[in-house]
Each structure stands twice: as C-alpha cells, then as structure tokens.
Amino acid sequence: MRIALATSSYAPHVGGVEEHVRNLADVLRRRGHEIAVWTVARDGKFSQEQRDGVQVWNLPAPLPARTLRDVAQFATAAPRAWSQWNRAFRALKPDVIHVHCFGPNGTYANALAARHQTTLMVSSHGETLADDAGVFEHSRLAQTSLRSAVHRSAIVTGCSRVVLADLEARFGLDSDKGFVVPNGIDLHETATADTSASVLPGVTGRYVAAVGRLQRVKGFDLLVHAFARAQLGADVSLVIGGDGPERTRLRELAVQNGIGHQLVLPGQLSRGQVAELLRNAAAVAVPSRFEAFGIAALETWRAETPLIVTNRGGPPEFVTHEVDGLLCDPTAIDTFAAFIATVLDNSSLARTLAENGRRRVESFTWDHTASAYEALYAQF
C-alpha cells in the first residue's frame, strides 16, 4: 500500500508521537509498503528530506486566528501551504492518509482526503485529554476540525479505551469504527555507553526515577511531595529526566519539602540515557494527573525495574496491580509515598514487579503495533 503518515511532529524532535510514527514508518517500509511522512514544519518553511529511508515532507500548516493581523497573515500563507500539501499528495498518491496526534496536520490531511476522495484514518495519542494548554477545550476551530475528521474517517484508533471514550463523548466518534492500538517499544534499545555518573553527576546511591516533559499534567510536583513524605533517607535521590515549564517550580517545591539536595534534574536526555536512567533506578514512578497510555511504563518494564504508575487514564488497561506494577492515584500523596517506600524496602516485591514487567513488555513491540494498523488498513 501507499501510506501517508500525517503527524503533528517528527524527528529530529523528540516525544511519544515522534517515536511512534518513526518506528511505524520503519516497520511498514520494511514490510514492503510505500511510506511518506507529512509533518508540520515548526518554522513554517517547506522542505523535504530523507530519514531512515523514508521521504519526509515538512509542510507549513497555517490556521486562521482572531486578530486582523493574523487573519491577513493566514490569507497570505494558506494558498501556498495548501499547494505544498497537494504537492506531497501528488508525489505519493496514497491509498490512505493516516493522521497521528490531531492538530494542524489533521486539518490539512482531512481537507486533502476530501479533495481527492482518499481514505482517511485518524489515530489519537491522547492529545484531546493530556494537554496543559487545553486546545480542544478552548479552540472552536480545533473542535470543529477534529469532529469533521472523525466523521470522515473510515477508522479511528486510540492508544487506550479512555481515549476512544473521549472521542465518542465529545467529538462524535461512532463506537463501531473505533479501535484500540497500543503503543510499542524497541525491546533491543540499549543504554548509552556513558557511565551512570556521566548521566547523573553527583548521584552515587539509590534513586527513584521519572522521565517526561516537565509540565503539570505529568504530575512531577506530586512525585516531589510523595518522595518527601516517604522519608527514604538522605542517601536516596529523586531523579526526573526531561525539560519543560515546570522545572523551576519543581526545584522550589523540593527545597520547600526539605529534599532540595536530593532532587536531580539532569534536563533533556538521549534515548540511551533514558534507558540507562531507568535500568539503574531502584524504582520508576509515572505520576501523571492523566496519562493516555504511558510509554514510560513500557520503558520501565524493558529496563526490568519496578514500576509505580498512575491509575488515571490508560495504564490500568494494561498494568496489573501488584503483579507487574503498582497502580496509584498520584494525588493521594500518603498512599503514593507509601508505595514508593514499600518498593524500596521490600526487595522481594520489587523483584517480582520487575521480572513480571519484563515478561509483559514482550507483547508491546513495534511489530505488534504495525500489525494492528495493517489489519485495519486491510479493511479499506
């Protein structure tokens, strides 16, 4: 098949949807499909490039705004952008346009599908729910555009049932055409060749780890409170890998809670460094206020490290409490703290969670994910 993957973001940018689409493109290409990636150009400038054997189109996707100046800029930029999206379409002539993480990419892809009478498929990665900016709550354009695409789509997928439920409740998804396709992971991705000291300068003892963008929805402030409440001792550190707008607040919270010297914020880490961070941790926490799926849970299982994960959102759909992880409401600080302390104090429980998690993650490879999508493509 000829498949266009229209994504909100793509490599070299990093994040969940970027990894999902990059790995999906690679597997589908190796299986003989003709693949092109259409992604939103962050600088608004059109370009083309080859990445890992896949043609990547960086396409401007201007949208109308309310101010007169912005409306004028949109009127100038939109015709050229539309022409460039059509150019990408003509180059591939796709059998299906597959949208990932709906945004401006989805608006343009939906318009292309309508213009050329091409099959449209939309995959939501939780963007309607796990967004500090609340775009789909406040933007009439985003709401209308997503509803239109959901209506036009032959099939809609979500990374969890809770994501599909939101699309049904707020955006008119017919449950008969909604399917869950979980995220995947590279089981063979290895830790960086660097030593742990180079990744975590100053960390010499045990530590609790977390990774992700430092934003409110990820709940790292809740983790700081729970870690302090757990009273693990001065020789245990809390390491939160990633960067974002909450960085300064997390540092301030740690000082206020008396653990300023124990909090380590190493900033943005490479994928190898993330693998190493999780592999060497005493436990990994995923404390999100809401998590559509939780790739960090899969990364923790791969690292064979005990997992403590939020019960808000998708994780309860694939994590079994007290078998391969501990499910916890991160806003219940006392319970959260007790779970952290229990995992660090109970080596038998920690080992059981880690070993069961490593076995469980075998079911979440990118080959599994690609096969699920292929089965849906075959219905067109």
Coordinates of C-alpha atoms in Angstrom, one line a residue:
M1 CA 0.0 0.0 0.0
R2 CA 0.9 3.6 -0.4
I3 CA 0.5 5.2 3.1
A4 CA 0.9 8.8 4.1
L5 CA 1.6 9.3 7.8
A6 CA 0.4 12.8 8.6
T7 CA 1.9 13.6 12.0
S8 CA 1.9 16.6 14.3
S9 CA 5.7 16.3 14.8
Y10 CA 8.5 14.1 13.7
A11 CA 12.2 13.5 14.2
P12 CA 14.6 15.2 14.9
H13 CA 12.1 16.4 17.5
V14 CA 11.6 14.0 20.4
G15 CA 8.4 12.8 22.1
G16 CA 5.9 10.0 22.2
V17 CA 4.2 10.6 18.8
E18 CA 7.5 11.2 17.1
E19 CA 8.8 7.8 18.3
H20 CA 5.5 6.1 17.4
V21 CA 5.4 7.4 13.9
R22 CA 9.2 6.9 13.3
N23 CA 9.0 3.3 14.3
L24 CA 5.8 2.6 12.5
A25 CA 7.2 4.1 9.3
D26 CA 10.3 1.9 9.6
V27 CA 8.4 -1.3 10.1
L28 CA 5.8 -0.6 7.4
R29 CA 8.6 0.3 4.9
R30 CA 10.5 -2.9 5.7
R31 CA 7.3 -4.9 5.1
G32 CA 7.1 -3.5 1.5
H33 CA 4.7 -0.6 1.9
E34 CA 5.5 2.8 0.2
I35 CA 5.6 5.3 3.0
A36 CA 5.8 9.1 3.2
V37 CA 5.7 11.2 6.4
W38 CA 3.9 14.5 6.3
T39 CA 4.7 16.6 9.3
V40 CA 4.1 20.2 10.3
A41 CA 7.1 22.5 9.7
R42 CA 7.7 24.2 13.0
D43 CA 9.4 27.1 11.3
G44 CA 6.7 27.4 8.7
K45 CA 9.1 26.7 5.9
F46 CA 8.6 23.9 3.3
S47 CA 11.3 21.3 2.9
Q48 CA 11.9 17.7 2.0
E49 CA 14.4 15.2 3.4
Q50 CA 15.1 11.5 3.6
R51 CA 15.2 10.0 7.1
D52 CA 15.9 6.3 7.6
G53 CA 14.8 5.5 4.1
V54 CA 11.5 7.4 4.4
Q55 CA 10.6 10.6 2.4
V56 CA 9.7 13.3 5.0
W57 CA 7.8 16.4 3.9
N58 CA 8.0 19.3 6.3
L59 CA 4.8 21.2 5.5
P60 CA 3.6 24.6 6.7
A61 CA 0.1 24.4 8.2
P62 CA -1.1 27.9 9.0
L63 CA -4.5 28.2 10.6
P64 CA -6.9 31.2 10.8
A65 CA -6.8 33.3 14.0
R66 CA -8.9 36.1 15.5
T67 CA -6.7 39.2 15.2
L68 CA -6.8 41.2 11.9
R69 CA -3.1 40.9 11.6
D70 CA -3.2 37.1 12.0
V71 CA -6.1 36.8 9.6
A72 CA -4.1 38.8 7.0
Q73 CA -1.1 36.6 7.5
F74 CA -3.2 33.4 7.2
A75 CA -4.8 34.7 3.9
T76 CA -1.3 35.2 2.5
A77 CA 0.2 31.9 3.7
A78 CA -2.6 29.5 3.3
P79 CA -2.7 29.2 -0.5
R80 CA 1.0 28.4 -0.7
A81 CA 0.7 25.9 2.2
W82 CA -2.3 24.2 0.5
S83 CA -0.3 23.9 -2.7
Q84 CA 2.6 22.3 -0.9
W85 CA 0.3 19.7 0.8
N86 CA -1.2 18.9 -2.6
R87 CA 2.3 18.5 -4.0
A88 CA 3.1 16.0 -1.3
F89 CA -0.2 14.2 -2.1
R90 CA 0.6 14.0 -5.8
A91 CA 4.1 12.6 -5.1
L92 CA 2.7 9.6 -3.3
K93 CA -0.9 9.3 -4.4
P94 CA -1.6 7.5 -1.1
D95 CA -4.2 4.7 -0.7
V96 CA -4.7 6.0 2.9
I97 CA -3.9 9.2 4.8
H98 CA -3.2 8.2 8.4
V99 CA -3.2 11.1 10.8
H100 CA -1.3 10.8 14.1
C101 CA -1.9 13.2 17.0
F102 CA -4.5 15.6 15.6
G103 CA -3.6 19.2 15.2
P104 CA -3.0 21.4 12.1
N105 CA -1.7 18.3 10.4
G106 CA -5.1 16.7 10.8
T107 CA -6.9 19.8 9.5
Y108 CA -4.9 19.8 6.3
A109 CA -5.0 16.0 5.9
N110 CA -8.7 16.0 6.3
A111 CA -9.1 18.6 3.6
L112 CA -6.8 16.6 1.3
A113 CA -8.8 13.4 1.9
A114 CA -12.0 15.3 1.0
R115 CA -10.4 17.0 -2.1
H116 CA -9.0 13.8 -3.5
Q117 CA -11.6 11.3 -2.2
T118 CA -8.9 9.4 -0.3
T119 CA -9.4 7.1 2.7
L120 CA -8.7 8.9 5.9
M121 CA -7.7 7.3 9.2
V122 CA -7.2 9.1 12.5
S123 CA -5.1 7.9 15.4
S124 CA -5.4 9.8 18.7
H125 CA -2.5 9.7 21.1
G126 CA -4.3 11.4 23.9
E127 CA -3.9 15.0 22.6
T128 CA -7.6 15.8 23.5
L129 CA -7.0 14.9 27.1
A130 CA -3.4 15.2 28.2
D131 CA -2.7 18.8 27.2
D132 CA -1.9 21.6 29.7
A133 CA -2.9 24.2 27.1
G134 CA -6.4 22.7 26.7
V135 CA -6.5 23.3 23.0
F136 CA -9.5 21.0 22.4
E137 CA -11.4 22.7 25.3
H138 CA -10.9 26.3 24.2
S139 CA -10.4 26.3 20.4
R140 CA -13.6 26.2 18.4
L141 CA -11.5 25.6 15.3
A142 CA -9.7 22.6 16.8
Q143 CA -13.0 21.1 18.0
T144 CA -14.8 21.5 14.6
S145 CA -11.8 20.2 12.7
L146 CA -11.5 17.1 14.7
R147 CA -15.2 16.4 14.6
S148 CA -15.1 16.7 10.8
A149 CA -12.1 14.3 10.5
V150 CA -13.7 11.8 12.9
H151 CA -16.8 11.8 10.9
R152 CA -15.0 11.5 7.6
S153 CA -12.5 8.8 8.8
A154 CA -13.1 5.2 7.8
I155 CA -11.4 4.1 11.1
V156 CA -10.3 5.9 14.2
T157 CA -7.8 4.5 16.7
G158 CA -6.8 5.5 20.2
C159 CA -3.9 4.3 22.3
S160 CA -6.3 3.3 25.0
R161 CA -10.0 2.8 25.6
V162 CA -10.2 6.0 27.6
V163 CA -9.0 8.0 24.6
L164 CA -11.7 6.5 22.4
A165 CA -14.3 7.2 25.1
D166 CA -13.4 10.9 25.0
L167 CA -13.7 10.9 21.2
E168 CA -17.1 9.3 21.4
A169 CA -18.3 11.7 24.2
R170 CA -17.0 15.0 22.8
F171 CA -16.2 14.5 19.1
G172 CA -18.9 12.3 17.7
L173 CA -17.0 9.1 17.2
D174 CA -19.2 6.1 16.2
S175 CA -18.0 3.3 18.5
D176 CA -18.3 0.8 15.6
K177 CA -15.3 2.4 13.9
G178 CA -13.1 3.0 17.0
F179 CA -10.3 0.6 17.8
V180 CA -7.5 0.5 20.4
V181 CA -4.0 0.2 19.1
P182 CA -1.5 0.3 21.9
N183 CA 1.9 2.0 21.8
G184 CA 5.0 -0.1 21.2
I185 CA 8.7 -0.2 22.2
D186 CA 12.0 -1.3 20.9
L187 CA 12.9 -4.2 23.1
H188 CA 16.6 -4.1 22.0
E189 CA 17.2 -0.4 22.6
T190 CA 20.3 -0.3 24.8
A191 CA 21.6 2.1 27.4
T192 CA 24.2 4.7 26.5
A193 CA 27.8 3.8 26.6
D194 CA 28.3 6.6 29.1
T195 CA 28.6 5.7 32.7
S196 CA 25.7 6.5 35.0
A197 CA 27.9 9.1 36.7
S198 CA 28.2 11.0 33.4
V199 CA 24.4 10.9 33.0
L200 CA 23.7 11.7 36.7
P201 CA 26.6 13.7 38.1
G202 CA 26.6 13.6 41.9
V203 CA 24.3 10.6 42.2
T204 CA 26.1 7.8 43.9
G205 CA 23.4 5.9 45.9
R206 CA 20.0 4.6 45.2
Y207 CA 17.4 6.7 43.4
V208 CA 13.8 6.9 42.3
A209 CA 13.5 7.9 38.6
A210 CA 10.9 9.5 36.4
V211 CA 11.0 10.8 32.8
G212 CA 8.9 13.1 30.7
R213 CA 8.2 16.6 29.7
L214 CA 8.2 18.8 32.8
Q215 CA 4.6 20.0 32.6
R216 CA 1.7 20.0 35.1
V217 CA -0.2 17.1 33.6
K218 CA 2.8 14.8 34.1
G219 CA 2.4 15.2 37.9
F220 CA 6.1 15.5 38.8
D221 CA 5.1 18.0 41.5
L222 CA 3.0 15.3 43.1
L223 CA 6.0 13.0 43.0
V224 CA 8.2 15.5 44.8
H225 CA 5.6 15.7 47.6
A226 CA 5.3 12.0 47.8
F227 CA 9.0 11.4 47.7
A228 CA 9.5 13.8 50.6
R229 CA 6.6 12.2 52.6
A230 CA 8.2 8.8 52.1
Q231 CA 11.2 9.8 54.2
L232 CA 13.6 7.4 52.4
G233 CA 16.7 8.9 53.9
A234 CA 19.3 11.4 52.7
D235 CA 21.2 8.8 50.7
V236 CA 18.3 8.2 48.3
S237 CA 17.8 10.7 45.4
L238 CA 14.9 11.6 43.2
V239 CA 15.9 12.0 39.5
I240 CA 13.5 13.4 37.0
G241 CA 14.8 13.4 33.4
G242 CA 13.3 15.9 30.9
D243 CA 12.8 19.6 30.5
G244 CA 9.8 21.9 30.4
P245 CA 8.0 24.8 32.0
E246 CA 7.7 23.2 35.5
R247 CA 11.5 22.9 36.0
T248 CA 11.9 25.9 38.3
R249 CA 8.7 25.1 40.3
L250 CA 9.9 21.5 40.9
R251 CA 13.2 22.9 42.3
E252 CA 11.3 25.3 44.5
L253 CA 9.0 22.5 45.8
A254 CA 11.9 20.3 46.6
V255 CA 13.5 23.0 48.7
Q256 CA 10.2 23.7 50.5
N257 CA 9.8 20.0 51.2
G258 CA 13.3 19.6 52.6
I259 CA 14.7 17.5 49.7
G260 CA 16.4 20.2 47.7
H261 CA 19.7 18.4 48.0
Q262 CA 18.1 15.1 46.8
L263 CA 16.4 16.2 43.7
V264 CA 18.4 15.8 40.5
L265 CA 17.1 17.4 37.2
P266 CA 19.5 16.4 34.5
G267 CA 17.5 18.0 31.7
Q268 CA 16.7 16.5 28.3
L269 CA 18.2 13.0 28.0
S270 CA 19.0 11.0 24.9
R271 CA 17.1 7.7 24.4
G272 CA 20.2 5.8 25.5
Q273 CA 20.5 7.9 28.6
V274 CA 16.8 7.3 29.4
A275 CA 17.3 3.6 29.1
E276 CA 20.3 3.8 31.5
L277 CA 18.5 6.0 34.0
L278 CA 15.6 3.6 34.3
R279 CA 17.8 0.5 34.3
N280 CA 19.8 1.7 37.3
A281 CA 16.9 3.1 39.3
A282 CA 15.5 1.4 42.5
A283 CA 12.0 2.2 41.2
V284 CA 10.4 4.3 38.5
A285 CA 7.3 6.5 39.0
V286 CA 4.9 7.6 36.4
P287 CA 2.8 10.2 38.4
S288 CA 0.7 11.8 35.7
R289 CA -2.6 13.5 36.6
F290 CA -3.8 11.9 33.4
E291 CA -1.9 9.5 31.1
A292 CA -3.4 8.5 27.8
F293 CA -1.2 5.4 27.7
G294 CA 2.2 5.7 29.3
I295 CA 5.2 4.7 27.2
A296 CA 7.4 5.3 30.3
A297 CA 5.7 2.2 31.8
L298 CA 6.9 0.1 28.8
E299 CA 10.4 1.6 29.1
T300 CA 10.4 0.7 32.8
W301 CA 9.4 -2.9 32.1
R302 CA 12.1 -3.2 29.4
A303 CA 14.6 -1.9 32.0
E304 CA 13.4 -4.7 34.4
T305 CA 12.8 -2.1 37.1
P306 CA 9.8 -2.0 39.5
L307 CA 7.0 0.3 38.3
I308 CA 4.7 2.7 40.2
V309 CA 2.2 4.2 37.8
T310 CA -0.8 6.4 37.8
N311 CA -4.3 4.9 37.7
R312 CA -5.7 7.9 35.9
G313 CA -6.2 7.2 32.3
G314 CA -4.8 4.3 30.2
P315 CA -2.3 2.4 32.4
P316 CA -5.0 0.3 34.3
E317 CA -5.9 -1.1 30.8
F318 CA -2.5 -2.9 30.6
V319 CA -0.8 -2.8 34.0
T320 CA -2.0 -5.4 36.6
H321 CA -1.8 -4.1 40.2
E322 CA 0.7 -5.9 42.4
V323 CA 1.7 -8.2 39.5
D324 CA 3.8 -6.1 37.1
G325 CA 3.3 -2.7 38.7
L326 CA 1.7 -0.7 41.5
L327 CA -1.3 1.4 40.3
C328 CA -1.8 4.5 42.4
D329 CA -3.7 7.8 42.4
P330 CA -0.8 10.2 42.4
T331 CA -2.9 12.9 44.1
A332 CA -3.3 10.7 47.1
I333 CA 0.1 11.7 48.4
D334 CA 0.2 9.5 51.5
T335 CA -0.7 6.3 49.5
F336 CA 1.8 7.3 46.8
A337 CA 4.5 7.9 49.4
A338 CA 3.7 4.5 51.0
F339 CA 4.0 2.7 47.6
I340 CA 7.4 4.3 47.0
A341 CA 8.7 3.3 50.4
T342 CA 7.3 -0.2 50.1
V343 CA 9.1 -0.9 46.8
L344 CA 12.4 0.4 48.1
D345 CA 12.1 -1.6 51.4
N346 CA 10.6 -4.8 50.0
S347 CA 13.2 -6.4 47.7
S348 CA 11.0 -9.5 47.1
L349 CA 8.1 -7.3 45.8
A350 CA 10.5 -5.1 43.8
R351 CA 12.0 -8.2 42.1
T352 CA 8.6 -9.7 41.3
L353 CA 7.3 -6.5 39.8
A354 CA 10.5 -6.1 37.7
E355 CA 10.5 -9.7 36.4
N356 CA 6.8 -9.8 35.6
G357 CA 7.1 -6.4 33.8
R358 CA 10.0 -7.6 31.7
R359 CA 7.9 -10.6 30.5
R360 CA 4.8 -8.4 30.0
V361 CA 6.6 -5.9 27.7
E362 CA 7.2 -8.7 25.1
S363 CA 3.7 -8.0 23.9
F364 CA 4.3 -4.4 23.1
T365 CA 6.7 -4.3 20.2
W366 CA 6.5 -2.0 17.2
D367 CA 5.9 -5.1 15.1
H368 CA 2.7 -5.7 17.2
T369 CA 1.7 -2.1 16.7
A370 CA 2.3 -2.2 12.9
S371 CA 0.5 -5.4 12.5
A372 CA -2.6 -3.9 14.3
Y373 CA -2.6 -1.0 11.9
E374 CA -2.1 -3.3 8.9
A375 CA -5.1 -5.3 9.9
L376 CA -7.1 -2.1 9.9
Y377 CA -5.7 -0.9 6.5
A378 CA -6.8 -4.2 5.0
Q379 CA -10.4 -3.2 5.7
F380 CA -10.3 -0.3 3.2

